[in-house]
Each structure stands twice: as structure tokens, then as C-alpha cells.
PDB file of C-alpha atoms in Angstrom:
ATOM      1  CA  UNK O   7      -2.566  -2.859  24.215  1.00 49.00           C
ATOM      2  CA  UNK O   8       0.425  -3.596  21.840  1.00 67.00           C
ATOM      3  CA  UNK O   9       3.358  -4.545  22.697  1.00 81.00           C
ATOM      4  CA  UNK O  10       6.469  -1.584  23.239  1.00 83.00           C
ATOM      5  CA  UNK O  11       7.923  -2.603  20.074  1.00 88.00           C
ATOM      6  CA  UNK O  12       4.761  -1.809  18.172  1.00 90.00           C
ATOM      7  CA  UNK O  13       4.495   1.209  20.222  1.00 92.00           C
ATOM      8  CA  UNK O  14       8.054   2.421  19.034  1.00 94.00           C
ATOM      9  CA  UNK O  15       6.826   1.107  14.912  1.00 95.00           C
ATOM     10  CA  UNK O  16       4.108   3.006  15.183  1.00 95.00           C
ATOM     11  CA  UNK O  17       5.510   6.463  16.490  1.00 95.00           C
ATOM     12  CA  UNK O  18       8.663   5.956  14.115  1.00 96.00           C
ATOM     13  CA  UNK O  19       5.637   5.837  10.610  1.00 97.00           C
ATOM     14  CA  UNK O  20       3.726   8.651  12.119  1.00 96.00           C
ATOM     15  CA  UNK O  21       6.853  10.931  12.587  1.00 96.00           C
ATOM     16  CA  UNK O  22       7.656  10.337   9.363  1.00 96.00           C
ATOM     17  CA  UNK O  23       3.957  11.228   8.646  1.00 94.00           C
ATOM     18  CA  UNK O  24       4.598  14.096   9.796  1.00 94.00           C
ATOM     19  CA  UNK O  25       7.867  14.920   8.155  1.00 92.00           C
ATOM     20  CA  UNK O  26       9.966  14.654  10.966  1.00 94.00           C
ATOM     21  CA  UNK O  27      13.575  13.727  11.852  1.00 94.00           C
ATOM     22  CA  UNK O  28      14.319  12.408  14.983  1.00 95.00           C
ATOM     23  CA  UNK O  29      16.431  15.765  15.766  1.00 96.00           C
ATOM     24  CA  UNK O  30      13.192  17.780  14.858  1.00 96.00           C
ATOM     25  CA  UNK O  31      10.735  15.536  17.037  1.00 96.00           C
ATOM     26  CA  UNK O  32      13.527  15.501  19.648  1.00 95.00           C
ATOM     27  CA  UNK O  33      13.657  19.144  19.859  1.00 96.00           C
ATOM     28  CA  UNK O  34       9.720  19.497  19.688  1.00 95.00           C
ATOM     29  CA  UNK O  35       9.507  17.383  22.518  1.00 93.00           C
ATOM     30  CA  UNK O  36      12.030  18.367  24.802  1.00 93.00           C
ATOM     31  CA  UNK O  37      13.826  14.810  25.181  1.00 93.00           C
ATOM     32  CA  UNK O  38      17.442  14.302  23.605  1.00 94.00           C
ATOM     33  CA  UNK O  39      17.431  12.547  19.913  1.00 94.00           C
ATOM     34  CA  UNK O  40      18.959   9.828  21.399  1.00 95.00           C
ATOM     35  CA  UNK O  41      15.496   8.909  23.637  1.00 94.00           C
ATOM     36  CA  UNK O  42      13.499   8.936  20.210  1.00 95.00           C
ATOM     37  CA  UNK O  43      16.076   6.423  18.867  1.00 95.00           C
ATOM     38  CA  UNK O  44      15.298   4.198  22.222  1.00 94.00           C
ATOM     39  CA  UNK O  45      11.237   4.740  22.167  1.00 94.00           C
ATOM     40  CA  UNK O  46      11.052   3.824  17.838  1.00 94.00           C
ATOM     41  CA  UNK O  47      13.306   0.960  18.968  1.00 93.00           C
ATOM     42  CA  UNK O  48      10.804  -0.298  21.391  1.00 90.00           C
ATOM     43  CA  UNK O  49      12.354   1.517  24.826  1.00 91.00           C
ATOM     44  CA  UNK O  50       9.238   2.402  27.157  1.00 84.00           C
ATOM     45  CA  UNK O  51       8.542   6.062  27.025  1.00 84.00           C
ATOM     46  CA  UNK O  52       6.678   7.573  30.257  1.00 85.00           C
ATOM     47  CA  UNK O  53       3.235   8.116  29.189  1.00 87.00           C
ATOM     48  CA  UNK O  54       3.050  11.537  29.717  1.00 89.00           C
ATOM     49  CA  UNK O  55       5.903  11.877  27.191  1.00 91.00           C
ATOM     50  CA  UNK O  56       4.185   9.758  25.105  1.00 92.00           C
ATOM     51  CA  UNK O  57       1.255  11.744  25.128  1.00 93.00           C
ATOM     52  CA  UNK O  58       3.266  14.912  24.181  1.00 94.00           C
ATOM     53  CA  UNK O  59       4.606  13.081  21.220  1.00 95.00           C
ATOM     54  CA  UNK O  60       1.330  11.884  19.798  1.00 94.00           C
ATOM     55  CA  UNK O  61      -0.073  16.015  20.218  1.00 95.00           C
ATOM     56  CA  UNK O  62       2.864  16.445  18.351  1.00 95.00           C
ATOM     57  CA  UNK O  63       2.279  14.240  15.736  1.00 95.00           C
ATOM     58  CA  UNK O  64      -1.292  15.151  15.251  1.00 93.00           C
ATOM     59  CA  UNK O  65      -2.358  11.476  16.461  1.00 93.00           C
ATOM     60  CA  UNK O  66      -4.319  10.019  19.685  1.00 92.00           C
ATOM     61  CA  UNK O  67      -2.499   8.702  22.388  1.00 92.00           C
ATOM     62  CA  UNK O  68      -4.820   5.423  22.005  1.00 91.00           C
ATOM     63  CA  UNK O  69      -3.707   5.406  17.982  1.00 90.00           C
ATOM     64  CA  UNK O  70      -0.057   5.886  19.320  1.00 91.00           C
ATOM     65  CA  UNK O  71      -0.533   2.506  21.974  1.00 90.00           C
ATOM     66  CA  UNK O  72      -2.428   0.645  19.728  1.00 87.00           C
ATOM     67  CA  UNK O  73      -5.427   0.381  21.890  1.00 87.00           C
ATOM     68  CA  UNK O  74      -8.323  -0.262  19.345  1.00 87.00           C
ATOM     69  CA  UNK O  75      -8.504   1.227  15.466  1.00 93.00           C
ATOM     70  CA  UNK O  76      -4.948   3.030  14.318  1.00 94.00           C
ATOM     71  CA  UNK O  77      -6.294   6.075  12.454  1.00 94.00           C
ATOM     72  CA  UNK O  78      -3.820   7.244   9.686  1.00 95.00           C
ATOM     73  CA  UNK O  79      -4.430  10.721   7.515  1.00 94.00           C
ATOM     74  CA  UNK O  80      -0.891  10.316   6.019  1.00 94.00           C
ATOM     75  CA  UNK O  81       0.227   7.775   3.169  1.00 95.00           C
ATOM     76  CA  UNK O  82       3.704   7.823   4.093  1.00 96.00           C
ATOM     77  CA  UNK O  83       2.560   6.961   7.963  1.00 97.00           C
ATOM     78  CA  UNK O  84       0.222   4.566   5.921  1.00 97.00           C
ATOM     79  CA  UNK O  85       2.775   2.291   3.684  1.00 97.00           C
ATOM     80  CA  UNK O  86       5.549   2.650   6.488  1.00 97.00           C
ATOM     81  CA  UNK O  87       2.882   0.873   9.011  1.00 96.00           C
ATOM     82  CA  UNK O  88       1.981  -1.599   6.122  1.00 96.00           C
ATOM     83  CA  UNK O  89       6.293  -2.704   5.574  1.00 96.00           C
ATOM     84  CA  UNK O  90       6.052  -2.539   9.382  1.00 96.00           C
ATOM     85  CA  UNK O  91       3.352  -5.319   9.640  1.00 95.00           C
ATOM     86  CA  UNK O  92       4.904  -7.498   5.955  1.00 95.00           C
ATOM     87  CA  UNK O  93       8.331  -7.895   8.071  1.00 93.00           C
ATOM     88  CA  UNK O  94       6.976 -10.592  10.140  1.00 91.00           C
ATOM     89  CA  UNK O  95       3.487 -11.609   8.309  1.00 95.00           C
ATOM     90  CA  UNK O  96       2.614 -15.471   6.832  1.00 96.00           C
ATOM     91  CA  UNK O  97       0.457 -14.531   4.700  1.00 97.00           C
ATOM     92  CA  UNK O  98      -0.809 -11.138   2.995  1.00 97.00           C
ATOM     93  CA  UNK O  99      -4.337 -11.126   1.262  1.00 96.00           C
ATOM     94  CA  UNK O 100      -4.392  -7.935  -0.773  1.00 95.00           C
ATOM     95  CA  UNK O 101      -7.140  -5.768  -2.503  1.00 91.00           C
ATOM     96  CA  UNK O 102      -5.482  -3.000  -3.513  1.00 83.00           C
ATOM     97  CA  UNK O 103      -6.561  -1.981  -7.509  1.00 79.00           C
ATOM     98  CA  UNK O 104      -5.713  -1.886  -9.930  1.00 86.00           C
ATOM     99  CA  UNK O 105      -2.968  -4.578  -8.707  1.00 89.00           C
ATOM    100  CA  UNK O 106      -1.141  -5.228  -6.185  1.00 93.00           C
ATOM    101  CA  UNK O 107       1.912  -3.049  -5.398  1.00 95.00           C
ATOM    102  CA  UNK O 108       4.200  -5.819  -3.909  1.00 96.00           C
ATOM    103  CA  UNK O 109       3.423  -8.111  -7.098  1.00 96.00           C
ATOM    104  CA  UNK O 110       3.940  -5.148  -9.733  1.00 96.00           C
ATOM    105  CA  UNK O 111       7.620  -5.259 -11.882  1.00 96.00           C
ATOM    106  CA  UNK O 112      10.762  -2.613 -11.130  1.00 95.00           C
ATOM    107  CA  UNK O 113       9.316  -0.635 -14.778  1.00 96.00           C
ATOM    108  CA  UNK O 114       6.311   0.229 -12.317  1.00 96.00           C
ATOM    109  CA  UNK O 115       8.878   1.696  -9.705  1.00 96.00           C
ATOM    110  CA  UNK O 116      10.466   3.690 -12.498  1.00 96.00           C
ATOM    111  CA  UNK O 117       6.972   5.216 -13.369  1.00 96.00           C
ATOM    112  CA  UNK O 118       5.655   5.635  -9.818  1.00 96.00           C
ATOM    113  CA  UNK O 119       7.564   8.715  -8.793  1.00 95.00           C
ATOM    114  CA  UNK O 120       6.028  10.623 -11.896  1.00 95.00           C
ATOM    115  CA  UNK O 121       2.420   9.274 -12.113  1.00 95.00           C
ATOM    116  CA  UNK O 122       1.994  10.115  -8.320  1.00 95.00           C
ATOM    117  CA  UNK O 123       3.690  14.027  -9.033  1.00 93.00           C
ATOM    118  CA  UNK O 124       0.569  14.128 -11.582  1.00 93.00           C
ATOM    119  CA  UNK O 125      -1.814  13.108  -9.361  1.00 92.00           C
ATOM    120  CA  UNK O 126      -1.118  16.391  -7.237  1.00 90.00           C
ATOM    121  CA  UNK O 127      -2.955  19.639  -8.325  1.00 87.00           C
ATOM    122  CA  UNK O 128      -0.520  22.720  -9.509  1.00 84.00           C
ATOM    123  CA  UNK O 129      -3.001  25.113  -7.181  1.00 82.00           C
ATOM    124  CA  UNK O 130      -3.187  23.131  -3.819  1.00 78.00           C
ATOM    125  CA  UNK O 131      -1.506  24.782  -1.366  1.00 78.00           C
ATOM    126  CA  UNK O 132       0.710  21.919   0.104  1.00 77.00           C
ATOM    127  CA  UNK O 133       1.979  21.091  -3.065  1.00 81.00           C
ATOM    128  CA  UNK O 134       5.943  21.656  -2.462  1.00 83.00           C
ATOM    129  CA  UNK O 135       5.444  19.316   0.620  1.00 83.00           C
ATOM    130  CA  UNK O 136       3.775  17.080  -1.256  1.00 83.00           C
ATOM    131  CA  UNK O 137       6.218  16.174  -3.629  1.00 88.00           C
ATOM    132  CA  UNK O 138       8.834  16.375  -0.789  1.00 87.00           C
ATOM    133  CA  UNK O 139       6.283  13.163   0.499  1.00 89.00           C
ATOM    134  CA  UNK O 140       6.876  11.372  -2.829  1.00 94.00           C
ATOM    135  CA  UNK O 141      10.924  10.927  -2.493  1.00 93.00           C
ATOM    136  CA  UNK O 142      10.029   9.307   1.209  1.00 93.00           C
ATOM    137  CA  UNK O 143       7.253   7.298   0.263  1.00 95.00           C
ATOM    138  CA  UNK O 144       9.188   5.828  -2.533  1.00 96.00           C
ATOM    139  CA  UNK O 145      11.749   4.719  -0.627  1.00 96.00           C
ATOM    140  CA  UNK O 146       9.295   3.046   2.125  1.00 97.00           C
ATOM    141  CA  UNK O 147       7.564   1.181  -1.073  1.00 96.00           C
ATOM    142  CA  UNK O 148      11.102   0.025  -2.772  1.00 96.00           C
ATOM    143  CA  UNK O 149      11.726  -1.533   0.824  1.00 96.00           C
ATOM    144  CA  UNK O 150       8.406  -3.320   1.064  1.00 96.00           C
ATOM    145  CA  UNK O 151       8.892  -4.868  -2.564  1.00 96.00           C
ATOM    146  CA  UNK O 152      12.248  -6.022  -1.254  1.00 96.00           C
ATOM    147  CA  UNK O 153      11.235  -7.084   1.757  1.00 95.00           C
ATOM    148  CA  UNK O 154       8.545  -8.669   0.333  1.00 95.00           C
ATOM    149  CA  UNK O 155      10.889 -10.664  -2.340  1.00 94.00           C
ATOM    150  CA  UNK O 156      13.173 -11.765  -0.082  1.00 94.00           C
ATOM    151  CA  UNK O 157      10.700 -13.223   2.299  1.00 92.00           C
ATOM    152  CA  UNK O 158       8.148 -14.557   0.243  1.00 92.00           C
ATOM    153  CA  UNK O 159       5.212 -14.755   2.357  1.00 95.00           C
ATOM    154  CA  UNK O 160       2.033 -16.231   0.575  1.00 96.00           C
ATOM    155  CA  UNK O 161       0.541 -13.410  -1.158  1.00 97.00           C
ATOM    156  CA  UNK O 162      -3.524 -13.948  -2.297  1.00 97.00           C
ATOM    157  CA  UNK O 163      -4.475 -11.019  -4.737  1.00 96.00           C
ATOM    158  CA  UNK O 164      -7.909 -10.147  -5.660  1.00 96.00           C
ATOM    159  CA  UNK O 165      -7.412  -8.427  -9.188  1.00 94.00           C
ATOM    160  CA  UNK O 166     -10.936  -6.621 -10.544  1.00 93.00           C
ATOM    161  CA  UNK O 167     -11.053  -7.259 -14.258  1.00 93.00           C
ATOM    162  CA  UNK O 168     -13.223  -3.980 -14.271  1.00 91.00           C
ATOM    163  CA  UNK O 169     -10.029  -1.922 -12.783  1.00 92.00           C
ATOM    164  CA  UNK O 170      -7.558  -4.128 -15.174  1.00 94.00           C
ATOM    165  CA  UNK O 171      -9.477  -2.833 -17.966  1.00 93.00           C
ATOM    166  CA  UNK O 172      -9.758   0.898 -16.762  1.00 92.00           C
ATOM    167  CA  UNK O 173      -6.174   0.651 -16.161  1.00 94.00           C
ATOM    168  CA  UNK O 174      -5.448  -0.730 -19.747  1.00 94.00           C
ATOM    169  CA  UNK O 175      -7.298   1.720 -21.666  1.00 93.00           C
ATOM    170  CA  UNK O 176      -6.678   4.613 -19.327  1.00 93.00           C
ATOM    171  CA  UNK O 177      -2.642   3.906 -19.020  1.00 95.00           C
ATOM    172  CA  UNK O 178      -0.722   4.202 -15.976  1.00 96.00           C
ATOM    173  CA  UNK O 179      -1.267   7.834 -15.330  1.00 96.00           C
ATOM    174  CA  UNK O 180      -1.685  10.356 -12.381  1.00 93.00           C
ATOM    175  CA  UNK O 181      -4.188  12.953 -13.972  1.00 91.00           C
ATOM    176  CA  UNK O 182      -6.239  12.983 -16.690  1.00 88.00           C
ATOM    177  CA  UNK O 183      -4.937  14.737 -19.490  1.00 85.00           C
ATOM    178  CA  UNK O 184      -1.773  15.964 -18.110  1.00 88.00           C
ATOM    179  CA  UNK O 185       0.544  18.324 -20.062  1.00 89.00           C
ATOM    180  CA  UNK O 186       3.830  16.240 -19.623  1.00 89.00           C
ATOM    181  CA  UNK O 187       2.473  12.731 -20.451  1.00 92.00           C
ATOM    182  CA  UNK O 188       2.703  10.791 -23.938  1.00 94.00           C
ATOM    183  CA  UNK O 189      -0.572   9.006 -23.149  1.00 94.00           C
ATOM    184  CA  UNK O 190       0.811   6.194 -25.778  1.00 95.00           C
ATOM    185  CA  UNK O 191       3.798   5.263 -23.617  1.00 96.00           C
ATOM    186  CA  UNK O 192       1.825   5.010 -20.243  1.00 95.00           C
ATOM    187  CA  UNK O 193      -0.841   2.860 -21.833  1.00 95.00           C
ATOM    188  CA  UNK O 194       1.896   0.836 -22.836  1.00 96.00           C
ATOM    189  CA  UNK O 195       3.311   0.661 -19.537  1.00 96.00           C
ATOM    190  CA  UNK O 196       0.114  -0.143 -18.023  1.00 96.00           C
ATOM    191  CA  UNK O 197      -0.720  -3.339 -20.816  1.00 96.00           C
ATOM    192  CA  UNK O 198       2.958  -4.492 -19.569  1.00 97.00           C
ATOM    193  CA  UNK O 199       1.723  -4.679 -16.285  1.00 97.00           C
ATOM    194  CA  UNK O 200      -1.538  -6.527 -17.147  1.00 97.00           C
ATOM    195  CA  UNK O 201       0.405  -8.842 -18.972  1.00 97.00           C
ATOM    196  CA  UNK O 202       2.771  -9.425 -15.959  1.00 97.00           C
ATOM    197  CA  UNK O 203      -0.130 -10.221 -14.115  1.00 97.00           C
ATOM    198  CA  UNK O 204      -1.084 -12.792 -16.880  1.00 97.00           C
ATOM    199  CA  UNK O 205       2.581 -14.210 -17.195  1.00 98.00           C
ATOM    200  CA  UNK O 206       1.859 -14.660 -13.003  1.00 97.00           C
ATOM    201  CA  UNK O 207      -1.450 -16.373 -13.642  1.00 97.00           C
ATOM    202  CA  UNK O 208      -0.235 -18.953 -16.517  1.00 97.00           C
ATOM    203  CA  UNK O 209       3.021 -19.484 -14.151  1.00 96.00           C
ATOM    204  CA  UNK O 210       1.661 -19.956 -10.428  1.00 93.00           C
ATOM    205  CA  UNK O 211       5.008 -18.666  -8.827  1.00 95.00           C
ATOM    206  CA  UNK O 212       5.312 -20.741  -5.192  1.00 94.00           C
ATOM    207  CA  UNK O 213       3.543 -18.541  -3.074  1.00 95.00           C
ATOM    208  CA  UNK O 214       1.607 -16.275  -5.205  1.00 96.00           C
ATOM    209  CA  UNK O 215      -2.564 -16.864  -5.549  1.00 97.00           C
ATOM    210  CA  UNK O 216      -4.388 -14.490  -8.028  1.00 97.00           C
ATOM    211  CA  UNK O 217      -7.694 -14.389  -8.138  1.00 97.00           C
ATOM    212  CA  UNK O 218      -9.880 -11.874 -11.724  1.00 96.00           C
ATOM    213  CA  UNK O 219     -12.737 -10.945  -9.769  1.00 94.00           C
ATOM    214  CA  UNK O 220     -15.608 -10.640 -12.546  1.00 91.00           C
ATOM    215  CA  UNK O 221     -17.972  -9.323  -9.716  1.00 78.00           C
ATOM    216  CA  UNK O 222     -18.845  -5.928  -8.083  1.00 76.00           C
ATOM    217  CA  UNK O 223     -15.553  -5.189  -5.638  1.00 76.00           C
ATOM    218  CA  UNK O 224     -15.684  -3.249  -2.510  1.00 75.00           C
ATOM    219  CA  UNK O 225     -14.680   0.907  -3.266  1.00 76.00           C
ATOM    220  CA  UNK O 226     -12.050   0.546  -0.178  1.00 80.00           C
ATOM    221  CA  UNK O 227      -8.589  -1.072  -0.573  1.00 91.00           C
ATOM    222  CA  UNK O 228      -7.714  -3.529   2.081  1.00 94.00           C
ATOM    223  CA  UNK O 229      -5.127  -5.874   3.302  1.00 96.00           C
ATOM    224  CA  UNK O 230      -5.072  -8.647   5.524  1.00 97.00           C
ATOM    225  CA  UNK O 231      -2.102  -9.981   7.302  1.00 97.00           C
ATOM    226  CA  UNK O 232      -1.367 -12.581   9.393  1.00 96.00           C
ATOM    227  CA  UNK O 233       1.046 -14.463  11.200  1.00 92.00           C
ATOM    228  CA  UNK O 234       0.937 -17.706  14.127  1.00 89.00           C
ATOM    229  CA  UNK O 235      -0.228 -15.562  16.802  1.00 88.00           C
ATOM    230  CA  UNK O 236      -2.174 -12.878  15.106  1.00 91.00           C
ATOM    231  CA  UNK O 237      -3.666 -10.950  12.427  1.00 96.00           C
ATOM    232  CA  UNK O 238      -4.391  -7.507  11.307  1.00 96.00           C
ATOM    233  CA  UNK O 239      -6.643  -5.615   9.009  1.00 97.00           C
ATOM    234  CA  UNK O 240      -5.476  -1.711   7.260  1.00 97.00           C
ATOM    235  CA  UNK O 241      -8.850  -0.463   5.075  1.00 96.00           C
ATOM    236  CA  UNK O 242      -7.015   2.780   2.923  1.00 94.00           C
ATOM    237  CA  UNK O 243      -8.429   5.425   0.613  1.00 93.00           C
ATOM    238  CA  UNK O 244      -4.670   5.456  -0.679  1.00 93.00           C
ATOM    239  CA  UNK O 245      -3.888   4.653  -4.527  1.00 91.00           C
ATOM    240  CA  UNK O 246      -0.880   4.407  -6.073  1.00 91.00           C
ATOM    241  CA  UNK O 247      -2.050   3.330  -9.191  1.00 86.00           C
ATOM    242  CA  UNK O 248      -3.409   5.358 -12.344  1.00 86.00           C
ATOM    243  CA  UNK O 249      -5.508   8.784 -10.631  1.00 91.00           C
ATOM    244  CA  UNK O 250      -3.296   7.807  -7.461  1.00 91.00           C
ATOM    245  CA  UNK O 251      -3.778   9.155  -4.497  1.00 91.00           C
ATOM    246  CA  UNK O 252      -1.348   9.968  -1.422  1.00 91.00           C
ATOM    247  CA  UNK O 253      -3.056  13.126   0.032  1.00 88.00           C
ATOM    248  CA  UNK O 254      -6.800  12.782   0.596  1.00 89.00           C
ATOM    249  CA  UNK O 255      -8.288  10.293   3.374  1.00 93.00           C
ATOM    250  CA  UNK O 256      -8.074   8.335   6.796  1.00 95.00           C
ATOM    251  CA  UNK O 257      -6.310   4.807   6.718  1.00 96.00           C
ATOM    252  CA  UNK O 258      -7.235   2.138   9.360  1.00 96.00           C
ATOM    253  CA  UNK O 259      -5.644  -0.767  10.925  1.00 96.00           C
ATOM    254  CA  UNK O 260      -7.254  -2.815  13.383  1.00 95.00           C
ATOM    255  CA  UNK O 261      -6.422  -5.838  14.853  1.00 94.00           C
ATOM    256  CA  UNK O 262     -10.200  -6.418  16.125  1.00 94.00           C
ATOM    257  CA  UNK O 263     -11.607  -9.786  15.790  1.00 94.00           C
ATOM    258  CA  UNK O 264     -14.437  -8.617  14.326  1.00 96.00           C
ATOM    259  CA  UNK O 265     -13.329  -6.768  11.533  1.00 95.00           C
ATOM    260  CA  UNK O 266     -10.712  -9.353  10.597  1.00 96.00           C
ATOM    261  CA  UNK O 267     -13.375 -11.603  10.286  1.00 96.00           C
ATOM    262  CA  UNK O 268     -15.977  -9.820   8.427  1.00 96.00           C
ATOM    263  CA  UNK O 269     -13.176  -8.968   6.126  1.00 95.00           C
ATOM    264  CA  UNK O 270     -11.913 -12.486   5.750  1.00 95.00           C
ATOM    265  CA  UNK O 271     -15.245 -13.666   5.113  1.00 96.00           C
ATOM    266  CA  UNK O 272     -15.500 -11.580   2.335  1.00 93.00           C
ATOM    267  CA  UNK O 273     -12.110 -12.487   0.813  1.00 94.00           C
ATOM    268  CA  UNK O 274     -13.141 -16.253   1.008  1.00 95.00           C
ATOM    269  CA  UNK O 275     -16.394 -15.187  -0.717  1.00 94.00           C
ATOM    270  CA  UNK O 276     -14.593 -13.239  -3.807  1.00 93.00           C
ATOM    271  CA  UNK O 277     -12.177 -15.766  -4.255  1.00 95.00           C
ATOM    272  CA  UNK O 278     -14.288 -18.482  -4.378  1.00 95.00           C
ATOM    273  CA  UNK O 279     -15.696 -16.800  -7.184  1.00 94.00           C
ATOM    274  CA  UNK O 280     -12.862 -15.639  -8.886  1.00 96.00           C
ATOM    275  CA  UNK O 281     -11.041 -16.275 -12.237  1.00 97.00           C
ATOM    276  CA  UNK O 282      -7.876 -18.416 -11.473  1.00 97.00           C
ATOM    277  CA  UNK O 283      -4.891 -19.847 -13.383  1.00 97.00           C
ATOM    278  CA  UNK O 284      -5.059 -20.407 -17.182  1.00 98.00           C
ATOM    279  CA  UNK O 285      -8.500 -19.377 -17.229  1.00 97.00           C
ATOM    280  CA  UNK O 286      -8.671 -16.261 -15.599  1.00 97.00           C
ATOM    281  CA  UNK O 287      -5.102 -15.250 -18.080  1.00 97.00           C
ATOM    282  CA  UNK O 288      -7.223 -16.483 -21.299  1.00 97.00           C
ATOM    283  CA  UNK O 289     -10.275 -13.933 -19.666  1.00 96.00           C
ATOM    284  CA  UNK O 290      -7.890 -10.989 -18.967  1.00 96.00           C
ATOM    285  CA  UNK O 291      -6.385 -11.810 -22.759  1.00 96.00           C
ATOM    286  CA  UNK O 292      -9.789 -11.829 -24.545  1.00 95.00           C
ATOM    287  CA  UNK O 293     -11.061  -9.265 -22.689  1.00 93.00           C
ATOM    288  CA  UNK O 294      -9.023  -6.326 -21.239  1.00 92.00           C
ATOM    289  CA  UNK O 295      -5.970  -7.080 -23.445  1.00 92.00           C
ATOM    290  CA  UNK O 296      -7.993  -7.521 -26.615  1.00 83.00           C
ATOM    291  CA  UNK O 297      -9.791  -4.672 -25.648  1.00 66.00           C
ATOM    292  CA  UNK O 298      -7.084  -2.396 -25.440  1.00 55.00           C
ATOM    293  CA  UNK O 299      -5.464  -3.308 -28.299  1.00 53.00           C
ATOM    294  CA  UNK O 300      -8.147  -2.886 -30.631  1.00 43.00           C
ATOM    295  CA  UNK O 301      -8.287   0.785 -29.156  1.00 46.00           C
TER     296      UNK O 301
END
């Protein structure tokens, strides 16, 4: 079992899962706002309290502790549990497509708030909650890229040149075809992010690894992270790039030896293979860059 302190993390990303204050929760519950503040700050709730929480949340006690695989059906519980885990981490291995949020540049921020409003249907029933989600999960994103900045942990991305060049030719959008978009602009803004990722590769900041993968990639995003004493793997169905997607799926995050080393294993094995440095830049250039140009 996890320590309190993860205990409180955890129950402070899946209340906001859930779109709750502390007041709300606090009411819900039946304990004074002031108690939440103590249990998300790593105060020891009873267990039976604990257990009226997580029914209240719509998560599993066990999920709640920590004991075994954290199951997570909401992206803002998702990307508050990954800033959670960057706070502290050594080193982050990433394989989220098309590229990696943290290494993406403030234009992308700027865009993100739109191209995930797109990727929400005008007939689903939770839309007006929904967008409510976006303002949140923006916020709990800009504070990861901070974080992240300030910090600088070692970062290894695995980039798919197949989702680089999707992403070029399809721009940086949430739907296909939607009314509202100049389809010009956002391929734009998509090529400036491919060439970003070029600029990275040709400059090897301190810290930063990027590896093309030319290869067949897994269809799951995942994330490795670890630090001294431990490390931790979170497998989402969560996109925030073009066709993103913050409503449908079940996140994990496991700390099991097992599955951080069968996903390790296959990390080494991808980026072993990989495109690095000048040459992988000169392949994205020739390729996906050329590529889109030319259309």
C-alpha cells in the first residue's frame, strides 16, 4: 500500500474527476471541508470514511489506497495523477503521439483549448460538462509544462514518424471537417510543431532524448516514471493531440514490477531502433515535412 500522502494525491485528482470542490465532497460525505483539506494533504482518514469517499467518487477503495492497478475513467483525474507523479520523478520516458505534451511550445497551449472543444460531439449528452472539463484540464496541463520546465527531469520521447506525418497533413485539429476551423492555419500549426521537434533533435537540449520511431508503435500511450526508490507505469486511451480525446476510456497506473518491466523492455527495444539526432531531423525533413509541403 502507498504511502498517506499518495493516498491524499490520489483522492484530491479523482475529486476533481469528478468535478468536485472540497465544499461539495465535504458535504457529500458528511465530514467538515476542512478534513478533505487534511486527507488530500496526506492526514489519515478512517477507512470507513475513506471508503465512503471512493463510493462517492465512483472509484474502488483499493484504486483510492493504491493497492495494485489505479483505474482512471476521467482525463482530468488522469493528467492531475500524471503532474502528481512528474513533481518528484528522475526521469520520464514518454509515448504519447503524436508528441509529447510536456516537450510541445506555448502556440500548442493556445490551440489546445479549441482543438479538444472539437473533439466533443454537438449531440452527446454530457457535452456542457464536458467543456466545463476542458477549462480544468487546461490548467492541470499548463502546471505540468511548468513544472516540468522548471525541474528538468530527463525526458526520453518516442516520436512515430507515421503519427508526425498524420499530424502534418491532417493539422492540429479536434474533428474532422469541423465548421469553425481554417484547416490551412491548423496544418500550419501542426508543421510548427514538427519542426520544433526537429529544432529539438538538431539541438540536443541537456536533458531531452528523442527518438523517430520508423517501426510499428504500440496503439496505447504510455509513460514511465521513475525516481531513486521507485517507478511507475500510467497506459491511457487519452489524446490531446489532433482527433483528441478526453472522454472515452480507462487510464492505468501501476507501480507493479512486472509491468514496469515489460514496458521498459519495450522502450529499450524502440529506442534502440530509433532515428536520433541529425539524422532522425534530416528523416522527419525529407519525409513528413517534405511531404506536407508538397500537399
Amino acid at each position: 500500500m502507498s504511502s498517506t500522502a499518495d493516498v491524499g494525491r490520489r483522492l484530491r485528482a479523482f475529486r476533481m474527476g469528478a468535478g468536485l470542490t472540497p465544499e461539495d465532497l465535504a458535504a457529500k460525505a458528511g465530514v467538515s471541508r476542512a478534513a478533505i483539506y487534511r486527507y488530500e494533504s496526506g492526514k489519515p482518514p478512517k477507512v470507513d470514511t475513506l471508503g465512503k469517499i471512493a463510493d462517492l467518487l465512483g472509484v474502488s477503495l483499493p484504486t483510492l489506497l493504491g493497492v495494485g492497478i489505479e483505474y482512471v475513467a476521467s482525463a482530468v483525474s488522469f493528467f492531475e495523477r500524471m503532474r502528481q507523479l512528474e513533481e518528484d520523478v528522475d526521469q520520464i520516458t514518454v509515448m504519447f503521439g503524436p508528441i509529447s505534451y510536456l516537450l510541445t511550445t506555448d502556440r500548442y497551449d493556445e490551440l489546445l483549448p479549441k482543438v479538444l472543444d472539437e473533439s466533443i460531439p454537438e449531440d452527446v449528452g454530457d457535452r456542457k460538462a464536458a467543456i466545463r472539463e476542458i477549462g480544468a484540464l487546461m490548467d492541470i496541463l499548463k502546471t505540468r509544462k511548468e513544472t516540468f520546465r522548471r525541474r528538468t527531469p530527463s525526458i526520453v520521447s518516442l516520436v512515430s514518424a507515421a503519427e508526425l506525418d498524420e499530424f502534418g497533413r491532417v493539422g492540429f485539429v479536434g474533428a474532422h471537417n469541423h465548421p469553425s476551423v481554417n484547416l490551412a492555419e491548423r496544418q500550419k500549426a501542426a508543421r510548427d510543431e514538427i519542426e520544433h521537434i526537429v529544432h529539438m533533435l538538431r539541438e540536443q537540449p541537456i536533458g531531452v532524448q528523442i527518438g523517430v520511431v520508423i517501426d510499428s508503435m504500440p496503439g496505447a500511450s504510455f509513460q514511465i516514471f521513475k525516481r531513486a526508490d521507485k517507478a511507475q507505469v500510467a497506459v491511457s486511451p487519452f489524446r490531446l493531440g489532433a482527433f483528441a480525446n478526453i472522454r472515452v476510456g480507462v487510464a492505468t497506473i501501476t507501480a507493479a514490477a512486472e509491468a514496469v518491466q515489460l514496458y521498459g523492455g519495450m522502450t529499450d527495444r524502440l529506442w534502440r531502433k530509433s532515428l536520433k539526432g541529425d539524422q532522425a531531423a534530416d528523416f522527419i525533413e525529407k519525409t513528413v515535412l517534405k511531404n506536407g509541403a508538397a500537399a
